[in-house]
Short mmCIF file of C-alpha atoms and ligand atoms in Angstrom, two decimals:
data_model
loop_
_atom_site.label_atom_id
_atom_site.label_comp_id
_atom_site.label_asym_id
_atom_site.label_seq_id
_atom_site.Cartn_x
_atom_site.Cartn_y
_atom_site.Cartn_z
CA MET A 8 98.71 72.21 18.32
CA SER A 9 100.25 69.86 15.90
CA ASP A 10 99.80 66.96 18.00
CA ARG A 11 95.96 67.70 18.69
CA VAL A 12 92.94 65.78 16.79
CA VAL A 13 89.82 67.88 16.26
CA LEU A 14 86.47 66.58 14.60
CA VAL A 15 83.95 69.17 13.54
CA THR A 16 80.26 68.27 12.73
CA GLY A 17 78.43 70.05 10.24
CA GLY A 18 82.09 70.89 9.27
CA ALA A 19 81.37 71.45 5.30
CA ARG A 20 80.15 74.63 5.40
CA GLY A 21 79.23 77.67 7.65
CA ILE A 22 80.45 78.08 10.78
CA GLY A 23 81.92 74.55 10.71
CA LEU A 24 83.94 75.46 8.13
CA GLY A 25 84.99 78.90 9.74
CA ILE A 26 86.23 76.39 13.05
CA VAL A 27 88.11 73.70 10.76
CA GLU A 28 89.97 76.48 9.21
CA VAL A 29 91.22 78.27 12.19
CA PHE A 30 91.88 74.65 13.63
CA ALA A 31 93.84 73.63 10.67
CA ASN A 32 95.88 76.76 10.53
CA ALA A 33 96.63 76.71 14.67
CA GLY A 34 98.38 73.05 13.56
CA CYS A 35 95.39 70.81 14.48
CA LYS A 36 94.78 67.77 12.30
CA VAL A 37 90.98 68.19 11.47
CA MET A 38 88.08 65.53 10.54
CA ILE A 39 85.57 67.33 8.96
CA ALA A 40 82.10 65.34 9.54
CA ASP A 41 78.99 66.50 7.72
CA LEU A 42 75.68 64.94 6.08
CA GLY A 43 77.45 63.12 2.75
CA GLY A 44 74.31 62.63 0.83
CA GLY A 45 74.07 63.28 -3.19
CA THR A 46 77.11 63.10 -5.51
CA ALA A 47 80.57 64.60 -6.09
CA ASP A 48 79.25 66.38 -8.91
CA SER A 49 78.90 70.06 -8.49
CA SER A 50 76.09 70.28 -10.46
CA ALA A 51 74.61 68.29 -7.48
CA SER A 52 75.52 70.85 -4.97
CA THR A 53 71.83 72.26 -4.32
CA SER A 54 69.90 69.26 -4.62
CA SER A 55 68.58 66.97 -1.63
CA ASN A 56 69.28 63.53 -1.73
CA SER A 57 68.92 61.96 1.38
CA ASP A 58 66.13 62.01 4.35
CA ALA A 59 68.77 63.68 6.68
CA GLU A 60 69.22 66.47 4.00
CA ASN A 61 65.50 66.91 2.96
CA TRP A 62 65.06 70.25 5.13
CA ASN A 63 63.22 73.40 4.45
CA TYR A 64 66.45 74.44 2.85
CA ASN A 65 69.23 72.81 1.57
CA LEU A 66 72.01 70.94 3.73
CA ALA A 67 75.64 70.04 2.92
CA ASN A 68 75.84 66.86 0.56
CA LYS A 69 78.86 65.16 -0.36
CA HIS A 70 80.08 67.83 -3.06
CA ASP A 71 80.07 70.48 -0.19
CA LEU A 72 81.87 67.72 2.08
CA ASN A 73 84.80 67.69 -0.65
CA GLN A 74 85.36 70.86 -1.35
CA ALA A 75 85.44 71.80 2.18
CA GLN A 76 88.27 69.32 2.42
CA ASN A 77 90.11 70.46 -0.84
CA LYS A 78 89.71 74.47 0.38
CA ALA A 79 90.59 73.40 4.19
CA GLY A 80 93.45 70.89 2.99
CA GLN A 81 95.51 74.12 1.98
CA LEU A 82 96.08 75.03 5.50
CA GLY A 83 96.89 71.49 6.98
CA GLU A 84 96.35 68.09 7.60
CA VAL A 85 92.02 67.83 6.92
CA ALA A 86 90.19 64.74 5.86
CA SER A 87 86.97 64.11 5.86
CA CYS A 88 84.00 61.73 6.16
CA GLU A 89 80.29 61.41 6.45
CA VAL A 90 77.70 61.52 9.75
CA ASP A 91 74.90 62.12 10.54
CA VAL A 92 74.39 62.80 14.06
CA THR A 93 70.66 61.88 14.55
CA ASP A 94 71.74 58.26 13.62
CA SER A 95 74.14 56.34 16.79
CA ASP A 96 75.87 54.06 14.56
CA SER A 97 76.92 56.65 12.31
CA CYS A 98 78.41 58.64 15.01
CA VAL A 99 80.44 55.87 16.06
CA ARG A 100 81.68 55.77 12.62
CA ALA A 101 82.70 58.78 12.28
CA VAL A 102 84.82 58.78 15.45
CA ALA A 103 86.54 55.52 14.10
CA ALA A 104 87.17 57.02 10.99
CA THR A 105 88.83 59.35 12.88
CA ILE A 106 91.04 57.47 14.81
CA GLU A 107 92.09 55.20 11.50
CA ARG A 108 93.12 58.09 10.15
CA PHE A 109 95.08 60.49 12.60
CA GLY A 110 95.26 57.84 15.83
CA GLN A 111 93.40 59.78 18.74
CA LEU A 112 90.79 62.26 19.07
CA ASP A 113 91.33 64.82 21.30
CA VAL A 114 88.66 68.04 20.76
CA LEU A 115 85.06 67.46 19.58
CA ILE A 116 83.33 70.22 17.83
CA ASN A 117 79.64 69.41 18.18
CA ASN A 118 78.48 72.04 15.61
CA ALA A 119 76.19 70.17 13.32
CA GLY A 120 72.13 72.26 13.34
CA ILE A 121 69.51 72.98 12.12
CA VAL A 122 66.49 75.83 12.32
CA GLN A 123 63.34 75.83 11.58
CA SER A 124 60.87 78.90 12.61
CA GLY A 125 56.98 79.66 12.77
CA PRO A 126 54.43 80.29 14.80
CA LEU A 127 53.74 77.48 17.13
CA LEU A 128 49.79 76.52 15.28
CA GLU A 129 51.67 76.08 12.20
CA PHE A 130 54.78 74.52 13.19
CA SER A 131 54.73 70.46 12.76
CA GLU A 132 55.61 67.87 14.96
CA ASP A 133 58.02 65.97 12.74
CA ASP A 134 59.94 69.78 12.19
CA TRP A 135 60.14 69.76 16.20
CA ASP A 136 61.31 66.46 16.28
CA LYS A 137 63.95 67.16 13.57
CA VAL A 138 65.53 70.27 15.28
CA PHE A 139 65.41 68.75 18.40
CA ALA A 140 67.27 65.20 17.06
CA VAL A 141 69.75 67.15 15.55
CA ASN A 142 70.57 70.20 17.97
CA THR A 143 70.04 68.49 21.06
CA LYS A 144 70.13 64.81 20.24
CA GLY A 145 73.25 65.13 18.38
CA ILE A 146 75.45 66.24 21.05
CA PHE A 147 74.30 63.54 22.93
CA LEU A 148 75.18 60.95 20.38
CA MET A 149 78.46 62.60 19.55
CA THR A 150 79.87 62.96 22.60
CA ARG A 151 78.82 59.41 23.30
CA ALA A 152 80.21 57.96 20.53
CA ALA A 153 83.90 59.82 21.12
CA LEU A 154 84.03 59.73 25.07
CA PRO A 155 86.14 56.35 24.43
CA ALA A 156 88.53 58.42 22.70
CA LEU A 157 88.36 61.52 24.90
CA LEU A 158 89.42 59.96 27.78
CA GLU A 159 92.51 58.47 26.44
CA SER A 160 93.56 62.44 25.57
CA LYS A 161 95.81 64.18 27.79
CA ASP A 162 94.40 67.20 26.99
CA ALA A 163 90.56 66.86 25.59
CA ALA A 164 87.69 69.37 24.85
CA VAL A 165 84.33 69.25 23.71
CA VAL A 166 82.70 72.56 22.44
CA ASN A 167 79.32 72.90 21.26
CA THR A 168 77.46 75.30 18.92
CA ALA A 169 74.67 76.91 20.99
CA SER A 170 73.67 79.75 20.11
CA ILE A 171 72.27 83.63 21.38
CA ALA A 172 68.80 82.24 20.91
CA GLY A 173 70.34 79.39 23.90
CA LYS A 174 70.06 82.29 26.19
CA LYS A 175 66.94 84.37 25.20
CA GLY A 176 63.86 83.25 23.40
CA TYR A 177 62.58 84.84 20.31
CA ALA A 178 59.09 84.99 18.48
CA ASP A 179 58.47 82.12 16.65
CA MET A 180 61.72 80.15 17.20
CA SER A 181 60.45 77.85 20.41
CA ALA A 182 61.65 74.84 19.17
CA TYR A 183 65.37 76.19 17.61
CA CYS A 184 65.59 78.34 20.90
CA GLY A 185 64.39 75.19 23.52
CA SER A 186 66.54 73.11 21.56
CA LYS A 187 70.04 75.35 21.89
CA PHE A 188 68.85 75.93 25.48
CA ALA A 189 68.55 72.33 26.30
CA ALA A 190 72.53 72.52 24.24
CA ILE A 191 73.39 74.84 27.06
CA GLY A 192 72.60 72.65 29.80
CA ILE A 193 73.87 69.54 28.22
CA THR A 194 76.83 71.43 28.10
CA GLN A 195 76.74 72.56 31.95
CA SER A 196 75.98 69.10 33.04
CA LEU A 197 78.60 67.64 30.90
CA ALA A 198 81.36 69.84 32.24
CA THR A 199 80.11 68.77 35.41
CA GLU A 200 80.31 65.28 35.12
CA PHE A 201 83.86 65.11 33.22
CA ALA A 202 85.63 67.39 35.32
CA PRO A 203 86.95 64.37 37.16
CA SER A 204 88.41 63.14 33.96
CA GLY A 205 90.31 66.57 32.93
CA ILE A 206 87.80 66.83 29.78
CA ARG A 207 86.33 70.90 29.63
CA VAL A 208 83.10 71.26 28.10
CA ASN A 209 82.19 74.68 27.05
CA ALA A 210 79.72 75.83 24.00
CA ILE A 211 80.08 79.39 21.95
CA CYS A 212 77.08 80.86 21.13
CA PRO A 213 77.41 82.67 17.69
CA GLY A 214 74.76 85.90 17.24
CA ILE A 215 74.56 86.18 13.65
CA VAL A 216 76.34 84.69 10.81
CA GLY A 217 75.79 84.62 7.35
CA THR A 218 75.66 81.38 6.65
CA ALA A 219 72.22 79.07 5.12
CA MET A 220 70.61 79.62 7.98
CA TRP A 221 69.85 83.19 7.57
CA LEU A 222 70.37 83.45 3.86
CA GLU A 223 67.99 80.41 2.42
CA HIS A 224 65.74 80.49 5.98
CA LEU A 225 65.40 83.65 8.47
CA MET A 226 66.32 86.18 6.14
CA PRO A 227 65.48 85.23 2.57
CA SER A 228 65.88 87.35 -0.51
CA ASN A 229 64.76 87.72 -4.01
CA THR A 230 67.67 87.75 -5.38
CA THR A 231 70.09 85.18 -6.51
CA ASP A 232 73.37 87.11 -6.66
CA ILE A 233 75.47 85.62 -3.83
CA ASP A 234 77.34 88.86 -3.41
CA GLU A 235 73.93 91.23 -3.23
CA LYS A 236 72.55 88.54 -1.02
CA ASN A 237 75.55 89.00 1.60
CA ARG A 238 74.97 92.88 0.73
CA ASP A 239 71.60 93.21 1.97
CA PHE A 240 72.35 90.81 5.04
CA GLU A 241 75.09 93.02 6.12
CA ASP A 242 73.32 96.13 5.70
CA ALA A 243 70.49 94.99 7.71
CA MET A 244 72.35 93.66 10.47
CA ALA A 245 74.94 96.61 10.71
CA GLU A 246 71.98 98.54 12.54
CA ARG A 247 71.12 95.51 14.59
CA ILE A 248 74.29 94.94 16.17
CA PRO A 249 76.01 96.72 18.72
CA MET A 250 79.42 96.73 17.00
CA GLY A 251 78.25 97.19 13.62
CA ARG A 252 78.57 94.30 11.61
CA PRO A 253 77.59 90.34 11.60
CA GLN A 254 79.70 87.98 12.84
CA SER A 255 81.83 85.84 10.85
CA VAL A 256 82.62 82.20 10.55
CA GLU A 257 86.35 82.96 11.66
CA ASP A 258 85.00 84.74 14.77
CA MET A 259 83.15 81.68 15.54
CA GLY A 260 86.27 79.66 14.78
CA GLN A 261 88.65 82.19 16.89
CA ALA A 262 86.03 81.51 19.87
CA ALA A 263 86.30 77.70 19.73
CA LEU A 264 89.62 77.29 19.61
CA TYR A 265 90.17 79.07 22.69
CA LEU A 266 87.67 77.31 24.49
CA ALA A 267 89.31 73.95 23.38
CA THR A 268 92.63 75.59 24.62
CA ALA A 269 91.71 77.73 27.63
CA LYS A 270 93.03 75.23 30.42
CA ASN A 271 90.94 76.04 33.47
CA VAL A 272 87.66 77.15 31.57
CA THR A 273 84.86 74.47 31.82
CA GLY A 274 80.89 74.97 31.55
CA VAL A 275 81.13 78.68 29.70
CA ALA A 276 78.52 79.40 27.27
CA LEU A 277 80.30 82.29 25.34
CA SER A 278 78.16 84.74 23.37
CA VAL A 279 80.52 85.76 20.56
CA ALA A 280 77.42 88.44 19.10
CA GLY A 281 79.10 91.73 18.60
CA GLY A 282 77.02 92.87 21.45
CA ILE A 283 73.78 91.55 20.81
CA GLU A 284 73.20 89.38 23.38
CA MET A 285 75.40 89.81 27.24
CA ASN A 286 74.18 86.98 29.27
P1 NAD B 10 74.70 75.93 8.15
O1 NAD B 10 73.24 75.20 7.77
O2 NAD B 10 75.66 76.15 6.80
O3 NAD B 10 75.69 74.89 8.61
C1 NAD B 10 75.21 73.21 9.55
C2 NAD B 10 75.66 72.08 9.01
O4 NAD B 10 75.25 71.33 10.18
C3 NAD B 10 75.54 71.98 7.87
O5 NAD B 10 76.94 71.83 6.90
C4 NAD B 10 74.62 70.68 7.60
O6 NAD B 10 74.79 69.47 6.67
C5 NAD B 10 75.09 70.15 9.11
N1 NAD B 10 74.06 69.41 9.75
C6 NAD B 10 72.49 69.18 9.94
N2 NAD B 10 72.20 68.25 10.22
C7 NAD B 10 72.95 67.29 10.39
C8 NAD B 10 73.02 65.85 10.75
N3 NAD B 10 72.11 65.08 11.56
N4 NAD B 10 74.11 65.58 10.56
C9 NAD B 10 75.26 65.70 10.50
N5 NAD B 10 75.35 67.24 10.06
C10 NAD B 10 74.51 67.89 9.59
O7 NAD B 10 74.55 77.02 9.30
P2 NAD B 10 75.39 77.23 10.10
O8 NAD B 10 74.84 78.64 10.50
O9 NAD B 10 76.78 77.37 9.89
O10 NAD B 10 75.31 76.49 11.76
C11 NAD B 10 76.32 76.05 12.31
C12 NAD B 10 76.10 75.83 13.78
O11 NAD B 10 75.81 77.38 14.46
C13 NAD B 10 74.36 75.26 13.78
O12 NAD B 10 74.71 74.48 15.24
C14 NAD B 10 73.58 76.66 14.15
O13 NAD B 10 72.29 76.36 15.06
C15 NAD B 10 74.54 77.77 14.90
N6 NAD B 10 74.38 78.76 14.70
C16 NAD B 10 74.00 79.75 14.15
C17 NAD B 10 74.14 80.95 13.85
C18 NAD B 10 73.93 81.92 12.53
O14 NAD B 10 73.94 83.17 13.03
N7 NAD B 10 74.02 81.27 11.56
C19 NAD B 10 73.69 81.30 15.11
C20 NAD B 10 73.74 80.67 16.36
C21 NAD B 10 73.98 79.60 16.13
#
């Protein structure tokens, strides 16, 4: 893998950072791309500083981006850049930064995503649009920006982070589920479209991973103690998931690495969900 360059959106934390670390460990050169508002100061890590970061829970900022680069940089050659996947020019700049730093791009991981839940009557039009802008249009904009570089690669692949919520609808989750069903549809369409060019396009469908999405939004708890939060989350999920534990960010990294390297696999939406979703 040492000759392969990977760009991971939403790579500053959570599942994205897990993917970054697995690819760095495998010897790839990795560009972490994420929102980079705020300051590099750790005291600012919980404040939102730009429009893109203003959401119902805090998204990643410059401090997270720097911290991720330092952490993953201990495993291999890792750089970072800012991207807002809802902005076409920003996507083009992230690809250009990757080529400038590493000379090529072989694997694009469209992982950036946001969640918002709630009953339909209370769901705002702005939130609906934002969920689709990041989770769905973001895949289009990033893939379009990366395509010229991927076409130059001898072994190119795209991996989209969809969700088990892209295979089954859940109450109060119509925007998120709709955006993730769309992500799987885009994956299959692009897999077919790019097959003659040798570019494989697949999706991972994470089950339930204890990242900000769950801990800050879907299952918020009163405690501020992160260990206690994680323990509560793991206990709750142990009951719900056939394999008896939530998924880890490393599980997602391993699945993404498999899909990026499996030479005759394309158009797949691979559930990594401990048996909670089997379609
Ligand atoms: P997370 O909030 O920790 O990570 C999401 C990342 O995306 C953040 O770093 C955030 O800053 C970034 N992001 C958001 N908007 C962006 C934008 N406009 N431009 C660039 N980056 C942006 O949550 P996570 O759980 O690690 O989510 C990663 C992916 O996994 C998402 O696509 C999510 O929908 C998907 N997913 C998560 C779970 C889960 O259980 N956590 C389950 C299924 C799917």
